[in-house]
Amino acid sequence: MFFSMPVDLPKQYLNYPKPLRHVFGVRRLYHVLEGLILFPFYWGMAYVTHTPGLEFRGFCTLMGIRLLLKRRDLRNAYKLIVSPMDSVRYFEFDFMWRAIRKVKINLYLDVSSPRLLPLMVIARTPGLVADLINPDKKDLPMTMALAKSWGIAERCRFYAQRIDTVTLEPNSFDVITSISVIEHILDDKGAVQKMWDLLRPGGVLLISVPCAAKASEEYINLNDYE
């Protein structure tokens, strides 16, 4: 069965605050202090309302404290402790994390998910070597830098390629993850088929895509990926 989308969708305008890296001076200091003061309150509210993803959120905090104490990486430590992920990611990360924990992983592939998930999987799976695909040549270096800060870069193989161009061994990966990526790929069916072909028999393919009760066109004030 095929569903046709309406031609004229209602428009939804999303206005996010500027990333901390674009804020300077007194405003930056205020932003940092505000985050330090308010994050325990928001965490408590999430606990009371049984928000998904709090276990994963706790691992982020522990990793942030580790970076703060051992590597003096203040910027990444602050982000991991105060605001590691967008609010919409809590459900996705929770689902992925719970599913991955049920699988014994020897070979792992991630296709352009937000970097926090694959790096956390690698960090908390001793000896795991993983392949990470990210065609965004501006974003991939930040993932590589964070992996180095976490001390896991030597267990990561990075590919600045699209899934349809990467050369990897078919039928080999135990787990493949991809969070909110497929909807950005023109040949989405081909991308999913390529992931399926790379998966070993009995392996697990975990894909998430955004959904809403009513379809709309989103307009966002930030253009991180141009």
PDB file of N, CA, C and O in Angstrom, residues 20 32 35-36 39 43 57-85 116 145-146 149-150:
ATOM      1  N   LEU A  20      26.935  26.993  21.763  1.00  0.00           N
ATOM      2  CA  LEU A  20      27.827  27.685  22.692  1.00  0.00           C
ATOM      3  C   LEU A  20      29.089  28.201  21.998  1.00  0.00           C
ATOM      4  O   LEU A  20      29.623  29.244  22.364  1.00  0.00           O
ATOM      5  N   VAL A  32      27.132  29.236  30.369  1.00  0.00           N
ATOM      6  CA  VAL A  32      27.806  28.124  31.043  1.00  0.00           C
ATOM      7  C   VAL A  32      27.285  27.953  32.472  1.00  0.00           C
ATOM      8  O   VAL A  32      26.963  26.844  32.918  1.00  0.00           O
ATOM      9  N   GLY A  35      23.734  26.571  32.607  1.00  0.00           N
ATOM     10  CA  GLY A  35      23.692  25.127  32.386  1.00  0.00           C
ATOM     11  C   GLY A  35      24.078  24.344  33.627  1.00  0.00           C
ATOM     12  O   GLY A  35      23.434  23.343  33.976  1.00  0.00           O
ATOM     13  N   LEU A  36      25.124  24.796  34.320  1.00  0.00           N
ATOM     14  CA  LEU A  36      25.583  24.110  35.530  1.00  0.00           C
ATOM     15  C   LEU A  36      24.533  24.136  36.633  1.00  0.00           C
ATOM     16  O   LEU A  36      24.379  23.181  37.392  1.00  0.00           O
ATOM     17  N   PHE A  39      20.954  22.019  35.074  1.00  0.00           N
ATOM     18  CA  PHE A  39      20.893  20.637  34.598  1.00  0.00           C
ATOM     19  C   PHE A  39      20.460  19.636  35.680  1.00  0.00           C
ATOM     20  O   PHE A  39      19.747  18.673  35.371  1.00  0.00           O
ATOM     21  N   TRP A  43      17.296  17.118  35.122  1.00  0.00           N
ATOM     22  CA  TRP A  43      17.532  15.688  35.298  1.00  0.00           C
ATOM     23  C   TRP A  43      16.528  15.110  36.306  1.00  0.00           C
ATOM     24  O   TRP A  43      15.975  14.031  36.120  1.00  0.00           O
ATOM     25  N   ARG A  57      22.169   8.681  29.737  1.00  0.00           N
ATOM     26  CA  ARG A  57      22.548  10.014  30.233  1.00  0.00           C
ATOM     27  C   ARG A  57      23.534   9.902  31.383  1.00  0.00           C
ATOM     28  O   ARG A  57      24.486  10.695  31.487  1.00  0.00           O
ATOM     29  N   GLY A  58      23.341   8.920  32.235  1.00  0.00           N
ATOM     30  CA  GLY A  58      24.266   8.715  33.344  1.00  0.00           C
ATOM     31  C   GLY A  58      25.653   8.324  32.869  1.00  0.00           C
ATOM     32  O   GLY A  58      26.663   8.792  33.412  1.00  0.00           O
ATOM     33  N   PHE A  59      25.727   7.471  31.838  1.00  0.00           N
ATOM     34  CA  PHE A  59      27.026   7.098  31.276  1.00  0.00           C
ATOM     35  C   PHE A  59      27.737   8.325  30.697  1.00  0.00           C
ATOM     36  O   PHE A  59      28.955   8.446  30.790  1.00  0.00           O
ATOM     37  N   CYS A  60      26.960   9.227  30.088  1.00  0.00           N
ATOM     38  CA  CYS A  60      27.542  10.459  29.546  1.00  0.00           C
ATOM     39  C   CYS A  60      28.168  11.295  30.662  1.00  0.00           C
ATOM     40  O   CYS A  60      29.272  11.838  30.512  1.00  0.00           O
ATOM     41  N   THR A  61      27.463  11.388  31.779  1.00  0.00           N
ATOM     42  CA  THR A  61      27.978  12.158  32.911  1.00  0.00           C
ATOM     43  C   THR A  61      29.272  11.551  33.449  1.00  0.00           C
ATOM     44  O   THR A  61      30.242  12.264  33.739  1.00  0.00           O
ATOM     45  N   LEU A  62      29.289  10.231  33.579  1.00  0.00           N
ATOM     46  CA  LEU A  62      30.507   9.566  34.050  1.00  0.00           C
ATOM     47  C   LEU A  62      31.669   9.801  33.099  1.00  0.00           C
ATOM     48  O   LEU A  62      32.809  10.035  33.530  1.00  0.00           O
ATOM     49  N   MET A  63      31.400   9.760  31.794  1.00  0.00           N
ATOM     50  CA  MET A  63      32.447  10.011  30.821  1.00  0.00           C
ATOM     51  C   MET A  63      32.926  11.459  30.904  1.00  0.00           C
ATOM     52  O   MET A  63      34.116  11.746  30.767  1.00  0.00           O
ATOM     53  N   GLY A  64      31.992  12.379  31.139  1.00  0.00           N
ATOM     54  CA  GLY A  64      32.372  13.781  31.290  1.00  0.00           C
ATOM     55  C   GLY A  64      33.266  14.006  32.501  1.00  0.00           C
ATOM     56  O   GLY A  64      34.247  14.750  32.432  1.00  0.00           O
ATOM     57  N   ILE A  65      32.934  13.363  33.618  1.00  0.00           N
ATOM     58  CA  ILE A  65      33.773  13.483  34.827  1.00  0.00           C
ATOM     59  C   ILE A  65      35.154  12.900  34.565  1.00  0.00           C
ATOM     60  O   ILE A  65      36.181  13.452  34.997  1.00  0.00           O
ATOM     61  N   ARG A  66      35.191  11.805  33.830  1.00  0.00           N
ATOM     62  CA  ARG A  66      36.478  11.183  33.481  1.00  0.00           C
ATOM     63  C   ARG A  66      37.333  12.126  32.640  1.00  0.00           C
ATOM     64  O   ARG A  66      38.537  12.277  32.899  1.00  0.00           O
ATOM     65  N   LEU A  67      36.722  12.773  31.659  1.00  0.00           N
ATOM     66  CA  LEU A  67      37.467  13.721  30.833  1.00  0.00           C
ATOM     67  C   LEU A  67      37.954  14.905  31.651  1.00  0.00           C
ATOM     68  O   LEU A  67      39.045  15.426  31.434  1.00  0.00           O
ATOM     69  N   LEU A  68      37.127  15.331  32.593  1.00  0.00           N
ATOM     70  CA  LEU A  68      37.479  16.472  33.436  1.00  0.00           C
ATOM     71  C   LEU A  68      38.662  16.158  34.329  1.00  0.00           C
ATOM     72  O   LEU A  68      39.589  16.967  34.474  1.00  0.00           O
ATOM     73  N   LEU A  69      38.666  14.981  34.928  1.00  0.00           N
ATOM     74  CA  LEU A  69      39.698  14.631  35.897  1.00  0.00           C
ATOM     75  C   LEU A  69      40.990  14.121  35.257  1.00  0.00           C
ATOM     76  O   LEU A  69      42.089  14.464  35.704  1.00  0.00           O
ATOM     77  N   LYS A  70      40.865  13.327  34.191  1.00  0.00           N
ATOM     78  CA  LYS A  70      42.042  12.676  33.626  1.00  0.00           C
ATOM     79  C   LYS A  70      42.656  13.426  32.454  1.00  0.00           C
ATOM     80  O   LYS A  70      43.866  13.419  32.278  1.00  0.00           O
ATOM     81  N   ARG A  71      41.812  14.054  31.649  1.00  0.00           N
ATOM     82  CA  ARG A  71      42.327  14.666  30.427  1.00  0.00           C
ATOM     83  C   ARG A  71      42.201  16.180  30.400  1.00  0.00           C
ATOM     84  O   ARG A  71      42.655  16.815  29.443  1.00  0.00           O
ATOM     85  N   ARG A  72      41.566  16.753  31.404  1.00  0.00           N
ATOM     86  CA  ARG A  72      41.395  18.204  31.494  1.00  0.00           C
ATOM     87  C   ARG A  72      40.727  18.774  30.242  1.00  0.00           C
ATOM     88  O   ARG A  72      41.032  19.897  29.827  1.00  0.00           O
ATOM     89  N   ASP A  73      39.855  17.993  29.642  1.00  0.00           N
ATOM     90  CA  ASP A  73      39.133  18.431  28.456  1.00  0.00           C
ATOM     91  C   ASP A  73      37.848  19.116  28.914  1.00  0.00           C
ATOM     92  O   ASP A  73      36.776  18.510  28.980  1.00  0.00           O
ATOM     93  N   LEU A  74      37.947  20.415  29.241  1.00  0.00           N
ATOM     94  CA  LEU A  74      36.848  21.128  29.873  1.00  0.00           C
ATOM     95  C   LEU A  74      35.640  21.257  28.956  1.00  0.00           C
ATOM     96  O   LEU A  74      34.499  21.103  29.393  1.00  0.00           O
ATOM     97  N   ARG A  75      35.871  21.545  27.684  1.00  0.00           N
ATOM     98  CA  ARG A  75      34.754  21.783  26.768  1.00  0.00           C
ATOM     99  C   ARG A  75      33.905  20.530  26.598  1.00  0.00           C
ATOM    100  O   ARG A  75      32.687  20.570  26.761  1.00  0.00           O
ATOM    101  N   ASN A  76      34.544  19.409  26.282  1.00  0.00           N
ATOM    102  CA  ASN A  76      33.787  18.168  26.095  1.00  0.00           C
ATOM    103  C   ASN A  76      33.222  17.651  27.413  1.00  0.00           C
ATOM    104  O   ASN A  76      32.137  17.058  27.444  1.00  0.00           O
ATOM    105  N   ALA A  77      33.955  17.862  28.504  1.00  0.00           N
ATOM    106  CA  ALA A  77      33.459  17.429  29.810  1.00  0.00           C
ATOM    107  C   ALA A  77      32.183  18.180  30.171  1.00  0.00           C
ATOM    108  O   ALA A  77      31.203  17.583  30.638  1.00  0.00           O
ATOM    109  N   TYR A  78      32.177  19.484  29.939  1.00  0.00           N
ATOM    110  CA  TYR A  78      30.993  20.291  30.242  1.00  0.00           C
ATOM    111  C   TYR A  78      29.793  19.797  29.437  1.00  0.00           C
ATOM    112  O   TYR A  78      28.693  19.624  29.983  1.00  0.00           O
ATOM    113  N   LYS A  79      30.002  19.578  28.150  1.00  0.00           N
ATOM    114  CA  LYS A  79      28.887  19.162  27.299  1.00  0.00           C
ATOM    115  C   LYS A  79      28.344  17.803  27.729  1.00  0.00           C
ATOM    116  O   LYS A  79      27.127  17.587  27.756  1.00  0.00           O
ATOM    117  N   LEU A  80      29.230  16.872  28.067  1.00  0.00           N
ATOM    118  CA  LEU A  80      28.786  15.535  28.471  1.00  0.00           C
ATOM    119  C   LEU A  80      28.044  15.558  29.806  1.00  0.00           C
ATOM    120  O   LEU A  80      27.109  14.789  30.017  1.00  0.00           O
ATOM    121  N   ILE A  81      28.446  16.429  30.699  1.00  0.00           N
ATOM    122  CA  ILE A  81      27.823  16.496  32.019  1.00  0.00           C
ATOM    123  C   ILE A  81      26.520  17.292  31.986  1.00  0.00           C
ATOM    124  O   ILE A  81      25.514  16.889  32.567  1.00  0.00           O
ATOM    125  N   VAL A  82      26.515  18.400  31.272  1.00  0.00           N
ATOM    126  CA  VAL A  82      25.390  19.328  31.322  1.00  0.00           C
ATOM    127  C   VAL A  82      24.340  19.032  30.247  1.00  0.00           C
ATOM    128  O   VAL A  82      23.144  18.951  30.542  1.00  0.00           O
ATOM    129  N   SER A  83      24.760  18.889  28.996  1.00  0.00           N
ATOM    130  CA  SER A  83      23.774  18.698  27.914  1.00  0.00           C
ATOM    131  C   SER A  83      24.359  17.828  26.807  1.00  0.00           C
ATOM    132  O   SER A  83      24.713  18.327  25.744  1.00  0.00           O
ATOM    133  N   PRO A  84      24.463  16.526  27.045  1.00  0.00           N
ATOM    134  CA  PRO A  84      25.108  15.645  26.069  1.00  0.00           C
ATOM    135  C   PRO A  84      24.303  15.436  24.799  1.00  0.00           C
ATOM    136  O   PRO A  84      24.872  15.174  23.733  1.00  0.00           O
ATOM    137  N   MET A  85      22.969  15.514  24.871  1.00  0.00           N
ATOM    138  CA  MET A  85      22.164  15.219  23.681  1.00  0.00           C
ATOM    139  C   MET A  85      20.918  16.092  23.639  1.00  0.00           C
ATOM    140  O   MET A  85      20.441  16.578  24.658  1.00  0.00           O
ATOM    141  N   LEU A 116      27.684  10.485  19.669  1.00  0.00           N
ATOM    142  CA  LEU A 116      27.676  10.025  21.056  1.00  0.00           C
ATOM    143  C   LEU A 116      27.346   8.542  21.169  1.00  0.00           C
ATOM    144  O   LEU A 116      27.941   7.833  21.987  1.00  0.00           O
ATOM    145  N   ALA A 145      38.137  13.764  16.941  1.00  0.00           N
ATOM    146  CA  ALA A 145      38.752  14.456  18.084  1.00  0.00           C
ATOM    147  C   ALA A 145      38.158  13.971  19.400  1.00  0.00           C
ATOM    148  O   ALA A 145      38.884  13.777  20.388  1.00  0.00           O
ATOM    149  N   LEU A 146      36.827  13.757  19.430  1.00  0.00           N
ATOM    150  CA  LEU A 146      36.194  13.275  20.659  1.00  0.00           C
ATOM    151  C   LEU A 146      36.632  11.845  20.960  1.00  0.00           C
ATOM    152  O   LEU A 146      36.880  11.497  22.123  1.00  0.00           O
ATOM    153  N   SER A 149      39.927  12.077  22.540  1.00  0.00           N
ATOM    154  CA  SER A 149      39.814  12.558  23.915  1.00  0.00           C
ATOM    155  C   SER A 149      39.343  11.449  24.844  1.00  0.00           C
ATOM    156  O   SER A 149      39.769  11.364  25.998  1.00  0.00           O
ATOM    157  N   TRP A 150      38.480  10.568  24.345  1.00  0.00           N
ATOM    158  CA  TRP A 150      37.978   9.445  25.138  1.00  0.00           C
ATOM    159  C   TRP A 150      39.000   8.322  25.245  1.00  0.00           C
ATOM    160  O   TRP A 150      38.813   7.393  26.023  1.00  0.00           O
TER     161      TRP A 150
END
